[in-house]
């Protein structure tokens, strides 16, 4: 094994304590740990656990932290180091600010921002809910009131908040209050979370400008809400487009096709009006 035994044993212990681990996953992990603690061959127990987890792993149906563990024990190239969240917890210097946007699955909301010059960090996470430290399973299940969102830390010398809001409109369907594209449910609703009065005024004016532009046949439904605690998502979800490029390309293509079709309808509608 390329990963040392001590590290994997710590992973097993943490997964047993992790509230996001499903009961079935926990039972398999517990069996492997008990076997190792009882003197069974370490590599054999890990290999057996990998074989048991494999069917769900191949269908992308393991919980995020167990997925990270599976990638580690299979020496997958996708098993990178933990995403550095330190910038999320640091106080912003004078030339930095933050924007929080929700626009459907956060897997598709990172790359369009992160690859732009002047963007310092884009973190996937959960916000707008009513419980602390929510897990992906809880949020997707609709138990916490959170939405999937991205926290964008940007250089104010390069980007203005207004420019980021304008880019956000290009990535989402603002007429859909109940999700985005194939992502349905309250946890996927589009929201601009504003940190202060200045951001609120900019977001509201931008939304008003979009509404009176006549680009959309239906009302603009994107909510503007005060920012609350932003909880970073599990490591598996951070920079998903880099870790899972093939899967991300399919999701991105589907999203782009929908938005392109929507924009074509806008142009046709404007043409008819003329």
Short mmCIF file of C-alpha atoms in Angstrom, two decimals:
data_model
loop_
_atom_site.label_atom_id
_atom_site.label_comp_id
_atom_site.label_asym_id
_atom_site.label_seq_id
_atom_site.Cartn_x
_atom_site.Cartn_y
_atom_site.Cartn_z
CA UNK A 1 0.00 0.00 0.00
CA UNK A 2 1.35 3.43 -0.89
CA UNK A 3 -0.49 5.00 2.02
CA UNK A 4 0.88 4.05 5.43
CA UNK A 5 -1.15 1.91 7.81
CA UNK A 6 -1.30 4.51 10.58
CA UNK A 7 -2.92 7.04 8.25
CA UNK A 8 -5.49 4.54 7.00
CA UNK A 9 -6.35 3.43 10.52
CA UNK A 10 -6.98 7.08 11.43
CA UNK A 11 -9.20 7.36 8.36
CA UNK A 12 -11.19 4.30 9.41
CA UNK A 13 -11.66 5.66 12.91
CA UNK A 14 -12.74 9.09 11.62
CA UNK A 15 -15.22 7.55 9.18
CA UNK A 16 -16.79 5.53 11.99
CA UNK A 17 -17.33 8.76 13.95
CA UNK A 18 -18.38 10.82 10.94
CA UNK A 19 -22.15 11.49 11.11
CA UNK A 20 -22.27 11.65 7.29
CA UNK A 21 -21.17 8.02 6.94
CA UNK A 22 -24.16 5.86 6.03
CA UNK A 23 -25.05 2.98 8.35
CA UNK A 24 -24.17 0.38 5.72
CA UNK A 25 -20.81 2.03 5.03
CA UNK A 26 -20.12 2.27 8.75
CA UNK A 27 -20.86 -1.43 9.28
CA UNK A 28 -18.39 -2.44 6.55
CA UNK A 29 -15.73 -0.09 7.88
CA UNK A 30 -16.29 -1.35 11.43
CA UNK A 31 -15.88 -4.96 10.28
CA UNK A 32 -12.57 -4.13 8.63
CA UNK A 33 -11.30 -2.25 11.68
CA UNK A 34 -12.31 -5.02 14.08
CA UNK A 35 -10.51 -7.52 11.87
CA UNK A 36 -7.33 -5.45 11.88
CA UNK A 37 -7.55 -4.85 15.65
CA UNK A 38 -7.95 -8.62 16.13
CA UNK A 39 -4.70 -9.34 14.32
CA UNK A 40 -5.92 -10.10 10.79
CA UNK A 41 -3.65 -9.11 7.91
CA UNK A 42 -3.97 -5.38 7.33
CA UNK A 43 -3.70 -5.44 3.54
CA UNK A 44 -6.21 -8.28 3.27
CA UNK A 45 -8.78 -6.40 5.35
CA UNK A 46 -8.35 -3.21 3.30
CA UNK A 47 -8.57 -5.21 0.05
CA UNK A 48 -11.79 -6.87 1.24
CA UNK A 49 -13.24 -3.49 2.20
CA UNK A 50 -12.31 -2.07 -1.22
CA UNK A 51 -14.07 -4.95 -2.97
CA UNK A 52 -17.23 -4.42 -0.90
CA UNK A 53 -17.27 -0.67 -1.57
CA UNK A 54 -16.40 -1.00 -5.26
CA UNK A 55 -19.93 -1.45 -6.72
CA UNK A 56 -21.18 1.73 -5.07
CA UNK A 57 -17.95 3.58 -5.89
CA UNK A 58 -18.31 2.75 -9.59
CA UNK A 59 -21.82 4.23 -9.52
CA UNK A 60 -20.64 7.34 -7.63
CA UNK A 61 -22.95 6.36 -4.78
CA UNK A 62 -20.66 6.48 -1.75
CA UNK A 63 -20.87 9.40 0.65
CA UNK A 64 -18.20 12.07 -0.01
CA UNK A 65 -15.73 11.23 2.76
CA UNK A 66 -15.99 7.50 2.08
CA UNK A 67 -15.39 8.29 -1.59
CA UNK A 68 -12.18 10.11 -0.64
CA UNK A 69 -11.14 7.08 1.41
CA UNK A 70 -11.94 4.70 -1.47
CA UNK A 71 -9.86 6.77 -3.89
CA UNK A 72 -7.00 6.67 -1.41
CA UNK A 73 -6.98 2.89 -0.91
CA UNK A 74 -7.17 2.31 -4.67
CA UNK A 75 -4.27 4.72 -5.25
CA UNK A 76 -6.44 6.67 -7.65
CA UNK A 77 -4.97 9.70 -9.35
CA UNK A 78 -8.11 11.52 -8.18
CA UNK A 79 -7.07 11.09 -4.56
CA UNK A 80 -5.36 14.42 -3.97
CA UNK A 81 -4.46 16.13 -0.76
CA UNK A 82 -7.10 17.89 1.27
CA UNK A 83 -8.33 21.17 -0.16
CA UNK A 84 -6.78 24.14 1.62
CA UNK A 85 -9.59 25.96 3.41
CA UNK A 86 -7.35 28.31 5.38
CA UNK A 87 -8.27 31.32 3.23
CA UNK A 88 -11.93 30.81 4.16
CA UNK A 89 -11.17 31.32 7.84
CA UNK A 90 -8.75 34.21 7.42
CA UNK A 91 -9.76 37.86 7.71
CA UNK A 92 -9.85 39.54 4.32
CA UNK A 93 -7.06 42.08 3.70
CA UNK A 94 -8.03 45.52 2.30
CA UNK A 95 -7.80 44.41 -1.34
CA UNK A 96 -9.99 41.32 -0.97
CA UNK A 97 -13.73 40.72 -0.66
CA UNK A 98 -16.20 37.83 -0.86
CA UNK A 99 -19.27 37.00 -2.89
CA UNK A 100 -21.60 34.07 -2.22
CA UNK A 101 -23.77 32.71 -5.01
CA UNK A 102 -26.08 29.71 -5.23
CA UNK A 103 -26.98 28.50 -8.70
CA UNK A 104 -27.78 24.82 -8.67
CA UNK A 105 -25.19 22.12 -8.08
CA UNK A 106 -21.97 23.73 -6.87
CA UNK A 107 -19.92 21.34 -9.02
CA UNK A 108 -20.72 23.54 -12.03
CA UNK A 109 -20.31 26.88 -10.25
CA UNK A 110 -16.60 26.71 -9.41
CA UNK A 111 -14.69 26.51 -12.69
CA UNK A 112 -16.32 29.53 -14.40
CA UNK A 113 -15.11 31.76 -11.56
CA UNK A 114 -11.93 30.05 -10.39
CA UNK A 115 -10.24 30.11 -13.78
CA UNK A 116 -10.52 33.90 -14.07
CA UNK A 117 -7.54 36.13 -13.18
CA UNK A 118 -8.05 37.96 -9.91
CA UNK A 119 -10.08 35.17 -8.30
CA UNK A 120 -8.18 34.06 -5.20
CA UNK A 121 -10.31 31.09 -4.16
CA UNK A 122 -13.67 29.48 -4.87
CA UNK A 123 -15.01 27.21 -2.14
CA UNK A 124 -18.00 24.90 -2.46
CA UNK A 125 -20.26 24.81 0.56
CA UNK A 126 -23.66 25.14 2.18
CA UNK A 127 -25.41 28.25 3.47
CA UNK A 128 -28.81 29.72 4.28
CA UNK A 129 -29.93 26.87 6.53
CA UNK A 130 -30.82 26.32 10.17
CA UNK A 131 -28.26 23.86 11.55
CA UNK A 132 -24.52 23.83 12.12
CA UNK A 133 -22.02 21.74 10.18
CA UNK A 134 -24.46 20.26 7.66
CA UNK A 135 -23.35 17.29 5.58
CA UNK A 136 -23.95 16.75 1.88
CA UNK A 137 -26.43 13.97 2.63
CA UNK A 138 -28.43 16.23 4.94
CA UNK A 139 -28.49 19.15 2.52
CA UNK A 140 -29.45 17.03 -0.49
CA UNK A 141 -32.14 15.39 1.63
CA UNK A 142 -33.66 18.82 2.29
CA UNK A 143 -33.38 18.47 6.07
CA UNK A 144 -31.39 21.62 6.85
CA UNK A 145 -32.73 24.46 4.71
CA UNK A 146 -29.29 25.03 3.17
CA UNK A 147 -28.52 25.54 -0.49
CA UNK A 148 -25.40 24.47 -2.34
CA UNK A 149 -23.36 27.60 -2.97
CA UNK A 150 -19.89 28.91 -3.75
CA UNK A 151 -17.91 31.44 -1.77
CA UNK A 152 -15.75 33.51 -4.10
CA UNK A 153 -12.80 35.38 -2.63
CA UNK A 154 -11.64 37.98 -5.13
CA UNK A 155 -9.10 40.75 -5.63
CA UNK A 156 -10.97 44.06 -5.64
CA UNK A 157 -8.25 45.59 -7.82
CA UNK A 158 -9.28 43.19 -10.59
CA UNK A 159 -12.98 42.55 -9.99
CA UNK A 160 -15.86 44.62 -8.71
CA UNK A 161 -18.79 42.95 -6.99
CA UNK A 162 -21.05 44.22 -9.76
CA UNK A 163 -18.96 42.40 -12.39
CA UNK A 164 -19.20 39.15 -10.46
CA UNK A 165 -22.99 39.48 -10.22
CA UNK A 166 -23.15 40.04 -13.98
CA UNK A 167 -21.09 36.89 -14.56
CA UNK A 168 -23.39 34.99 -12.19
CA UNK A 169 -26.43 35.88 -14.32
CA UNK A 170 -24.71 34.33 -17.35
CA UNK A 171 -24.24 30.99 -15.56
CA UNK A 172 -27.76 30.47 -14.23
CA UNK A 173 -31.42 30.47 -15.19
CA UNK A 174 -32.81 33.34 -13.08
CA UNK A 175 -36.42 32.46 -13.94
CA UNK A 176 -36.31 29.10 -12.15
CA UNK A 177 -37.04 29.42 -8.42
CA UNK A 178 -37.11 25.67 -7.75
CA UNK A 179 -33.67 24.60 -8.94
CA UNK A 180 -31.40 24.87 -11.93
CA UNK A 181 -31.61 22.78 -15.08
CA UNK A 182 -31.66 19.11 -14.02
CA UNK A 183 -31.02 19.98 -10.37
CA UNK A 184 -34.40 20.16 -8.67
CA UNK A 185 -35.29 21.05 -5.10
CA UNK A 186 -34.98 23.88 -2.60
CA UNK A 187 -31.30 23.08 -2.00
CA UNK A 188 -30.60 24.05 -5.63
CA UNK A 189 -32.57 27.31 -5.74
CA UNK A 190 -30.73 30.38 -7.10
CA UNK A 191 -29.76 32.93 -4.46
CA UNK A 192 -27.40 35.88 -4.21
CA UNK A 193 -26.27 36.10 -0.58
CA UNK A 194 -25.21 39.65 0.27
CA UNK A 195 -22.72 40.45 3.03
CA UNK A 196 -23.55 44.12 3.50
CA UNK A 197 -25.75 47.00 2.35
CA UNK A 198 -23.47 47.86 -0.55
CA UNK A 199 -23.71 44.35 -1.97
CA UNK A 200 -27.48 44.33 -1.44
CA UNK A 201 -27.96 47.56 -3.41
CA UNK A 202 -25.74 46.34 -6.25
CA UNK A 203 -27.48 42.97 -6.44
CA UNK A 204 -30.98 44.48 -6.35
CA UNK A 205 -30.17 47.05 -9.04
CA UNK A 206 -28.59 44.37 -11.21
CA UNK A 207 -31.66 42.16 -10.79
CA UNK A 208 -33.92 45.09 -11.66
CA UNK A 209 -31.85 45.91 -14.75
CA UNK A 210 -32.13 42.28 -15.88
CA UNK A 211 -35.88 42.28 -15.33
CA UNK A 212 -36.54 45.44 -17.36
CA UNK A 213 -34.15 44.37 -20.13
CA UNK A 214 -36.86 42.09 -21.52
CA UNK A 215 -34.40 39.25 -22.03
CA UNK A 216 -36.61 36.78 -20.22
CA UNK A 217 -40.24 35.94 -20.85
CA UNK A 218 -40.80 34.94 -17.23
CA UNK A 219 -40.13 36.92 -14.02
CA UNK A 220 -36.66 36.96 -12.46
CA UNK A 221 -36.96 34.63 -9.47
CA UNK A 222 -33.41 34.64 -8.10
CA UNK A 223 -33.58 35.56 -4.42
CA UNK A 224 -31.38 38.14 -2.70
CA UNK A 225 -30.83 37.22 0.93
CA UNK A 226 -28.50 38.26 3.77
CA UNK A 227 -25.39 36.10 4.00
CA UNK A 228 -25.30 33.72 6.94
CA UNK A 229 -22.66 31.21 7.99
CA UNK A 230 -21.03 29.54 5.01
CA UNK A 231 -20.09 25.93 5.78
CA UNK A 232 -17.40 24.51 3.45
CA UNK A 233 -18.40 21.23 1.83
CA UNK A 234 -16.52 17.97 2.15
CA UNK A 235 -13.13 17.64 0.45
CA UNK A 236 -14.60 15.45 -2.31
CA UNK A 237 -16.68 18.38 -3.60
CA UNK A 238 -13.89 20.96 -3.70
CA UNK A 239 -12.59 21.66 -7.23
CA UNK A 240 -14.76 18.83 -8.55
CA UNK A 241 -14.03 19.88 -12.13
CA UNK A 242 -10.35 19.05 -11.64
CA UNK A 243 -10.86 15.78 -9.77
CA UNK A 244 -13.56 14.42 -12.08
CA UNK A 245 -12.94 16.08 -15.47
CA UNK A 246 -14.93 13.62 -17.60
CA UNK A 247 -18.01 13.73 -15.38
CA UNK A 248 -17.74 17.50 -15.05
CA UNK A 249 -17.53 18.01 -18.83
CA UNK A 250 -20.81 16.13 -19.28
CA UNK A 251 -22.51 18.24 -16.62
CA UNK A 252 -21.06 21.46 -18.03
CA UNK A 253 -22.08 20.57 -21.58
CA UNK A 254 -25.67 19.87 -20.52
CA UNK A 255 -25.85 23.13 -18.61
CA UNK A 256 -24.37 25.14 -21.48
CA UNK A 257 -26.75 23.59 -23.99
CA UNK A 258 -29.74 24.55 -21.86
CA UNK A 259 -28.54 28.13 -21.41
CA UNK A 260 -27.67 28.43 -25.11
CA UNK A 261 -31.16 27.28 -26.07
CA UNK A 262 -32.66 29.75 -23.62
CA UNK A 263 -30.61 32.62 -25.08
CA UNK A 264 -31.63 31.64 -28.61
CA UNK A 265 -35.27 31.89 -27.53
CA UNK A 266 -34.56 35.37 -26.13
CA UNK A 267 -33.10 36.54 -29.46
CA UNK A 268 -36.03 35.12 -31.41
CA UNK A 269 -38.50 36.81 -29.07
CA UNK A 270 -36.74 40.16 -29.49
CA UNK A 271 -36.76 39.67 -33.26
CA UNK A 272 -40.49 39.06 -33.31
CA UNK A 273 -41.11 42.19 -31.25
CA UNK A 274 -39.28 44.29 -33.83
#
